Short mmCIF file of C-alpha atoms in Angstrom, two decimals:
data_model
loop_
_atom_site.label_atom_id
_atom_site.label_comp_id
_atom_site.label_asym_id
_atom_site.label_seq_id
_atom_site.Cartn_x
_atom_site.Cartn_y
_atom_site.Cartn_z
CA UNK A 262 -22.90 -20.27 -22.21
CA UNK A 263 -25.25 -22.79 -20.71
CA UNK A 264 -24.03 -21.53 -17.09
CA UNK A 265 -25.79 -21.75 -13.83
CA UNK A 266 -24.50 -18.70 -12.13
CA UNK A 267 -21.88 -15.78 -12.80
CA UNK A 268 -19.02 -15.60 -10.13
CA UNK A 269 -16.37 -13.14 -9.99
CA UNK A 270 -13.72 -11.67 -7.73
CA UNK A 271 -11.85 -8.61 -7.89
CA UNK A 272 -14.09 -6.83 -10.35
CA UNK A 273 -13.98 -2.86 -9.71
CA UNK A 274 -17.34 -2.00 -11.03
CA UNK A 275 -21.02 -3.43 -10.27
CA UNK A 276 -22.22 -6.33 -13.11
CA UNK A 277 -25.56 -4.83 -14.86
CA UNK A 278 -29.19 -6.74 -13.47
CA UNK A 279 -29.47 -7.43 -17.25
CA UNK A 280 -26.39 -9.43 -17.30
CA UNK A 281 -27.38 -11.39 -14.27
CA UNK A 282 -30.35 -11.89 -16.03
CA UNK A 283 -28.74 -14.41 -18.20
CA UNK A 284 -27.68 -17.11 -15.31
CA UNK A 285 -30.38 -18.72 -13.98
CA UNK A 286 -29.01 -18.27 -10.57
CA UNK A 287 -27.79 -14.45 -11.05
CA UNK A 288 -23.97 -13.77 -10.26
CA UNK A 289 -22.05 -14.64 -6.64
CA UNK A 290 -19.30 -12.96 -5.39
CA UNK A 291 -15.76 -13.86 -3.39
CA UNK A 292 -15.33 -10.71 -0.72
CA UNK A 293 -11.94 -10.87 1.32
CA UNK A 294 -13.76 -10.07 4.63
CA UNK A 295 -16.31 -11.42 6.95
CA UNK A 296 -19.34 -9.60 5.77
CA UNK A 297 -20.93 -7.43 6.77
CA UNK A 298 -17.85 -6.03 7.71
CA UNK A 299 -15.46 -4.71 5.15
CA UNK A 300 -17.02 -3.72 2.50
CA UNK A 301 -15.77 -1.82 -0.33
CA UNK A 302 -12.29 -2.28 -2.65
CA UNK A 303 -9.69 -2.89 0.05
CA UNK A 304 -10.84 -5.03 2.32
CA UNK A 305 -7.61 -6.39 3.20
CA UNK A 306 -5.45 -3.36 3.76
CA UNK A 307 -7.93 -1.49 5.81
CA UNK A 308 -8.21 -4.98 7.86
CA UNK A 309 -4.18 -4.74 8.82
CA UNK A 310 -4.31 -1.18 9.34
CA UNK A 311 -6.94 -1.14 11.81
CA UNK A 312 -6.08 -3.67 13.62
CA UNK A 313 -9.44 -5.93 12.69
CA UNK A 314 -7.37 -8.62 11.14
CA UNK A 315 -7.81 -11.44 13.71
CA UNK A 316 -11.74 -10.24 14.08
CA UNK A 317 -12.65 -10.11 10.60
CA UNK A 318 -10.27 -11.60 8.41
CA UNK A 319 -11.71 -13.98 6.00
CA UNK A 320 -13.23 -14.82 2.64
CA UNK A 321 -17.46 -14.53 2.18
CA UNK A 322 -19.30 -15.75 -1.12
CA UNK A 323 -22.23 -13.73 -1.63
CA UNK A 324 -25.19 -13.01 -3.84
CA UNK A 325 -24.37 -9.91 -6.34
CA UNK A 326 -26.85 -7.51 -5.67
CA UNK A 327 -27.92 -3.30 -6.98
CA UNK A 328 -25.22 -2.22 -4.40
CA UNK A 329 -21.21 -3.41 -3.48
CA UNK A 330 -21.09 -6.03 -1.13
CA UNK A 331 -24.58 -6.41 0.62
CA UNK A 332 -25.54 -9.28 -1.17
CA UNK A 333 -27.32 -12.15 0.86
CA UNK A 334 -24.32 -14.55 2.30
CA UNK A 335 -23.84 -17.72 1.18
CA UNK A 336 -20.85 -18.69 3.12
CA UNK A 337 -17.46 -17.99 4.80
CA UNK A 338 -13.91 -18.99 5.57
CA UNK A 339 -12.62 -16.96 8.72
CA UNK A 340 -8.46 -16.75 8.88
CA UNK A 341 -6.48 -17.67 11.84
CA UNK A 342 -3.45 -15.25 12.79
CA UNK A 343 -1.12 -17.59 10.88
CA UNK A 344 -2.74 -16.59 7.94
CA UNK A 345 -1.30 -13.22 8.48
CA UNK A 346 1.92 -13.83 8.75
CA UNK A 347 3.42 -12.80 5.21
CA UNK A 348 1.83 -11.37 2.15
CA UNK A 349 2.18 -15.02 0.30
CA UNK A 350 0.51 -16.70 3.41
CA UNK A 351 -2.26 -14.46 2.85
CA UNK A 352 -2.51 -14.84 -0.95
CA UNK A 353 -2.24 -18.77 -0.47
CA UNK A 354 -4.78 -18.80 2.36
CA UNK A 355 -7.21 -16.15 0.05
CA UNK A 356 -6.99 -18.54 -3.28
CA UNK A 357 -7.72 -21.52 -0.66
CA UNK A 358 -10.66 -20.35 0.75
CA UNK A 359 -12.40 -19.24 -2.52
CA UNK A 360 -11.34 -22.99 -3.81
CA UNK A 361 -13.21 -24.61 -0.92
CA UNK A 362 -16.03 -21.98 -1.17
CA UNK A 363 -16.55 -22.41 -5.05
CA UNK A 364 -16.78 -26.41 -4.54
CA UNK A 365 -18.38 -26.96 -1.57
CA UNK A 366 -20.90 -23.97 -0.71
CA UNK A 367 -21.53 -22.85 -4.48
CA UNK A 368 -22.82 -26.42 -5.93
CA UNK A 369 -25.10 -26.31 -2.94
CA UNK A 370 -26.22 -22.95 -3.89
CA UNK A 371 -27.29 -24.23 -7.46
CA UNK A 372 -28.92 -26.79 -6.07
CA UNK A 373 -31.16 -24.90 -3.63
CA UNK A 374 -29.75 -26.91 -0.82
CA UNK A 375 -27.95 -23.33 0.10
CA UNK A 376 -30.46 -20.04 0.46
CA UNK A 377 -28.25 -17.39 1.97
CA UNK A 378 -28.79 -15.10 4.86
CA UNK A 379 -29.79 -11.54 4.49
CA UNK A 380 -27.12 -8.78 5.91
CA UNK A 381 -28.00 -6.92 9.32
CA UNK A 382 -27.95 -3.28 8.71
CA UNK A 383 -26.08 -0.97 10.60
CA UNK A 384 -22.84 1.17 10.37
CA UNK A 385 -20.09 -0.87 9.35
CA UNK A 386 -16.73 0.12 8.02
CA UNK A 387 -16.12 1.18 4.61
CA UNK A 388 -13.12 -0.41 3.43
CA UNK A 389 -11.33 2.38 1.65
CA UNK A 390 -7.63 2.91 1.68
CA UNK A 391 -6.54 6.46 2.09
CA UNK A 392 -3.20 7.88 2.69
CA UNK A 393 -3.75 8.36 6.05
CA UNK A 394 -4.18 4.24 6.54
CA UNK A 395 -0.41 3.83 5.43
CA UNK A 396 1.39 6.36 7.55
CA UNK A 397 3.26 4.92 10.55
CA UNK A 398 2.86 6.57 14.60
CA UNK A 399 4.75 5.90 17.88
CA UNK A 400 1.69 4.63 19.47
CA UNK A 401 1.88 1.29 16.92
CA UNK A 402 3.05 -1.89 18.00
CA UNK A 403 6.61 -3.79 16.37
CA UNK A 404 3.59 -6.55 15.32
CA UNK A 405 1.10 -4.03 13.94
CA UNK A 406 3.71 -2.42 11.59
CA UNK A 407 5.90 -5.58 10.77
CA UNK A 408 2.51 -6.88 9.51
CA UNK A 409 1.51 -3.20 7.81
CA UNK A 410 4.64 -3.75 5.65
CA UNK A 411 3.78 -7.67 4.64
CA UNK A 412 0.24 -6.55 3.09
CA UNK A 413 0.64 -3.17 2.25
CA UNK A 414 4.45 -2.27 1.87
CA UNK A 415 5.41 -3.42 -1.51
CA UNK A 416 2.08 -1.86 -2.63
CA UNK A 417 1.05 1.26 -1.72
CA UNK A 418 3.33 1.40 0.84
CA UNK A 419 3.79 2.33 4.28
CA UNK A 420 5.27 5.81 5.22
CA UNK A 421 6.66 7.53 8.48
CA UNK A 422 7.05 11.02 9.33
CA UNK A 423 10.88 12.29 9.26
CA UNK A 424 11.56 16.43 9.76
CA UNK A 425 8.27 17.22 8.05
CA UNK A 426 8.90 14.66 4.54
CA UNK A 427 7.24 11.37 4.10
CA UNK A 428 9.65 8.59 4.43
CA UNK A 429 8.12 4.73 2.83
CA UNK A 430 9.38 2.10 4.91
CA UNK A 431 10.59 -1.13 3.78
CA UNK A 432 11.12 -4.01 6.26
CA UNK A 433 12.93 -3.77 9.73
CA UNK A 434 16.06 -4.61 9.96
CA UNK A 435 16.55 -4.74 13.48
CA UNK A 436 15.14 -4.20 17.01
CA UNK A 437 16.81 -1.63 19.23
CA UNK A 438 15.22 -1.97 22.49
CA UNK A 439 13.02 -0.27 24.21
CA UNK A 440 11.67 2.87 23.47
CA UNK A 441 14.02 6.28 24.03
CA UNK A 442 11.55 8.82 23.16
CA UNK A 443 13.68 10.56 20.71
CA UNK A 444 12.63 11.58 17.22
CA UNK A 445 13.40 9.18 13.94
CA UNK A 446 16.61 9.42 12.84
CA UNK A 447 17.45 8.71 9.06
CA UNK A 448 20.75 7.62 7.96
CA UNK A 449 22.19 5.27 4.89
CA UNK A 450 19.30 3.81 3.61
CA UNK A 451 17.85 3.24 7.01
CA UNK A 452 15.74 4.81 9.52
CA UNK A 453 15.31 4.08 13.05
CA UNK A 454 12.06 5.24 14.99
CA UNK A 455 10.14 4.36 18.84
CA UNK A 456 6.91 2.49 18.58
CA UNK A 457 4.87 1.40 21.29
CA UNK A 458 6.97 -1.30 22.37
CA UNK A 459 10.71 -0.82 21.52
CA UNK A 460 12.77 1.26 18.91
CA UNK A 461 13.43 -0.69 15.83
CA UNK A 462 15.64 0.33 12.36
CA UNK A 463 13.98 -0.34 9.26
CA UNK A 464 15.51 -0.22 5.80
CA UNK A 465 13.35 2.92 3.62
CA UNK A 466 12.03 2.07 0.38
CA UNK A 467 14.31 2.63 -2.98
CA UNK A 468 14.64 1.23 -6.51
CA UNK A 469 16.74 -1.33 -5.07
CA UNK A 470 14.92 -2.74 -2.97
CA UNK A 471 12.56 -2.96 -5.33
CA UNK A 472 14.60 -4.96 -7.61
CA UNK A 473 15.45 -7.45 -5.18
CA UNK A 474 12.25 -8.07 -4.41
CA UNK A 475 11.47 -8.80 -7.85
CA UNK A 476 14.21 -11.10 -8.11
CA UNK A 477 13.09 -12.89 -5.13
CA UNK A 478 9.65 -13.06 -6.35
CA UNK A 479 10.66 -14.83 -9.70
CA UNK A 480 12.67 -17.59 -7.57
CA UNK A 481 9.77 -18.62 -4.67
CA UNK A 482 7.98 -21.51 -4.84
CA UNK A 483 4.70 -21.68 -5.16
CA UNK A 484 2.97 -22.62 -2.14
CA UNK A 485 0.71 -25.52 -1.78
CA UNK A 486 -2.97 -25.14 -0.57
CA UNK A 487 -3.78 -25.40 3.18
CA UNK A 488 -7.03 -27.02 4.40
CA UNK A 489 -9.35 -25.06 6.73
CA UNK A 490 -11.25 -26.71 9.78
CA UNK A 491 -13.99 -23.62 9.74
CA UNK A 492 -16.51 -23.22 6.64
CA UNK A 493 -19.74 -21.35 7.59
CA UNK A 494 -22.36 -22.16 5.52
CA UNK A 495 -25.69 -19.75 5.80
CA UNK A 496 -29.25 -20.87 5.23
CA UNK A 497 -28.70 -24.35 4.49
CA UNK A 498 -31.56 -26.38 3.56
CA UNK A 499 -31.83 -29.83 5.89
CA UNK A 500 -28.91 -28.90 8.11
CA UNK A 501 -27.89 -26.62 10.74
CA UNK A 502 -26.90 -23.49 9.51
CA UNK A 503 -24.30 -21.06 11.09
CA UNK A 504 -25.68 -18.63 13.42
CA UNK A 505 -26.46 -15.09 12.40
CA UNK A 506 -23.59 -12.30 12.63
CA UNK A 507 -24.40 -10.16 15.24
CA UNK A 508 -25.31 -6.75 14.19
CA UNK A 509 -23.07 -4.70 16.79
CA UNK A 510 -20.32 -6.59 15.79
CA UNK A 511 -18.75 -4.05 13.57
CA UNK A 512 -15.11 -2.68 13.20
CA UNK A 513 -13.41 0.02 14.40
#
């Protein structure tokens, strides 16, 4: 193919050494984290449901290596909080960064003007989602779970405990006031539950909400790409490079 380098994004599985072998500068990667945080297949969910978001949130190119994710680091867009604020901000702001990455930092990388920083070792979060990641508790903020439903409600899904059955939320509806400590109470299509700071009603999750959301999804606009005043570059050759992640600064 008479290509410099292999980069992907999203793939599930590791790409074979003898694959690599055929790019004279092996394979990069685009990992929706700040490494060496994050790794693993869902980086992003596990980043809203622990609250890391503002901490980690961001995009990291990275050298493919034997194992997921602990590639040297080439370089990285960190998100602001705005970036946050609805699962098509967060898609837009995703596709930006790996735009800026792939022309600015990945060029320099095929050029040797770019060497990459190795990793610090230590325990970092593995970025699995389990069911236990979408389920909803009293002690979560209105903000924590208004942004749990914009990244992970339409898919998985967040749930909430109701008499002993797994309710999945869909987006709140309304804000009740402050907290009562009383149980959730379910009623037409709704639910209405105490978190940490108020009681708020949200509508559950149904086939027809689902079909509304598909019909709103075929009508929205496209959003245009947002520049970024941040771009860490690692290991650059003849400039100042950005300083080394700290290796106790890990997730939660």
């Amino acid at each position: 193919m008479a290509a410099d380098v292999l980069i992907c994004f999203a793939f599930p599985t590791l790409i074979p050494q003898q694959l690599l072998d055929l790019f004279p500068r092996g394979g990069l990667n685009f990992h929706p984290a700040l490494l060496p945080n994050y790794r693993g297949p869902h980086p992003l969910h596990r980043l809203v449901a622990d609250g890391q978001h503002a901490v980690h949130g961001g995009v990291t190119l990275h050298k493919m290596s034997a194992n997921f994710d602990d590639g040297d680091i080439l370089g990285q867009v960190p998100f602001t909080e705005a970036d946050w604020a609805s699962r098509r901000d967060l898609e837009d702001s995703v596709a930006s960064a790996m735009r800026r990455l792939v022309c600015e930092v990945a060029p320099a990388y095929c050029k040797n003007s770019v060497s990459g920083m190795r990793q610090p070792a230590g325990d970092f979060v593995w970025a699995r989602l389990g069911r236990a990641h979408m389920a909803i508790s009293s002690d979560m903020s209105i903000g924590h779970v208004a942004r749990m439903w914009q990244v992970l409600g339409a898919k998985p899904g967040i749930y909430l405990d109701v008499a002993d059955r797994q309710i999945r939320l869909a987006f709140q509806v309304r804000r009740l006031g402050p907290p009562t400590g009383k149980g959730p109470v379910r009623r037409w299509g709704t639910v209405e539950f105490d978190l940490a700071n108020g009681r708020v009603r949200h509508l559950t999750y149904g086939r027809l909400l689902k079909r509304l959301m598909k019909i709103y999804a075929s009508f929205a606009r496209p959003r245009a790409g947002k520049p970024y005043a941040e771009l860490r570059v690692f290991g650059g050759v003849g400039s100042e490079a950005a300083p080394e992640p700290a290796a106790g600064s890990r997730g939660h």
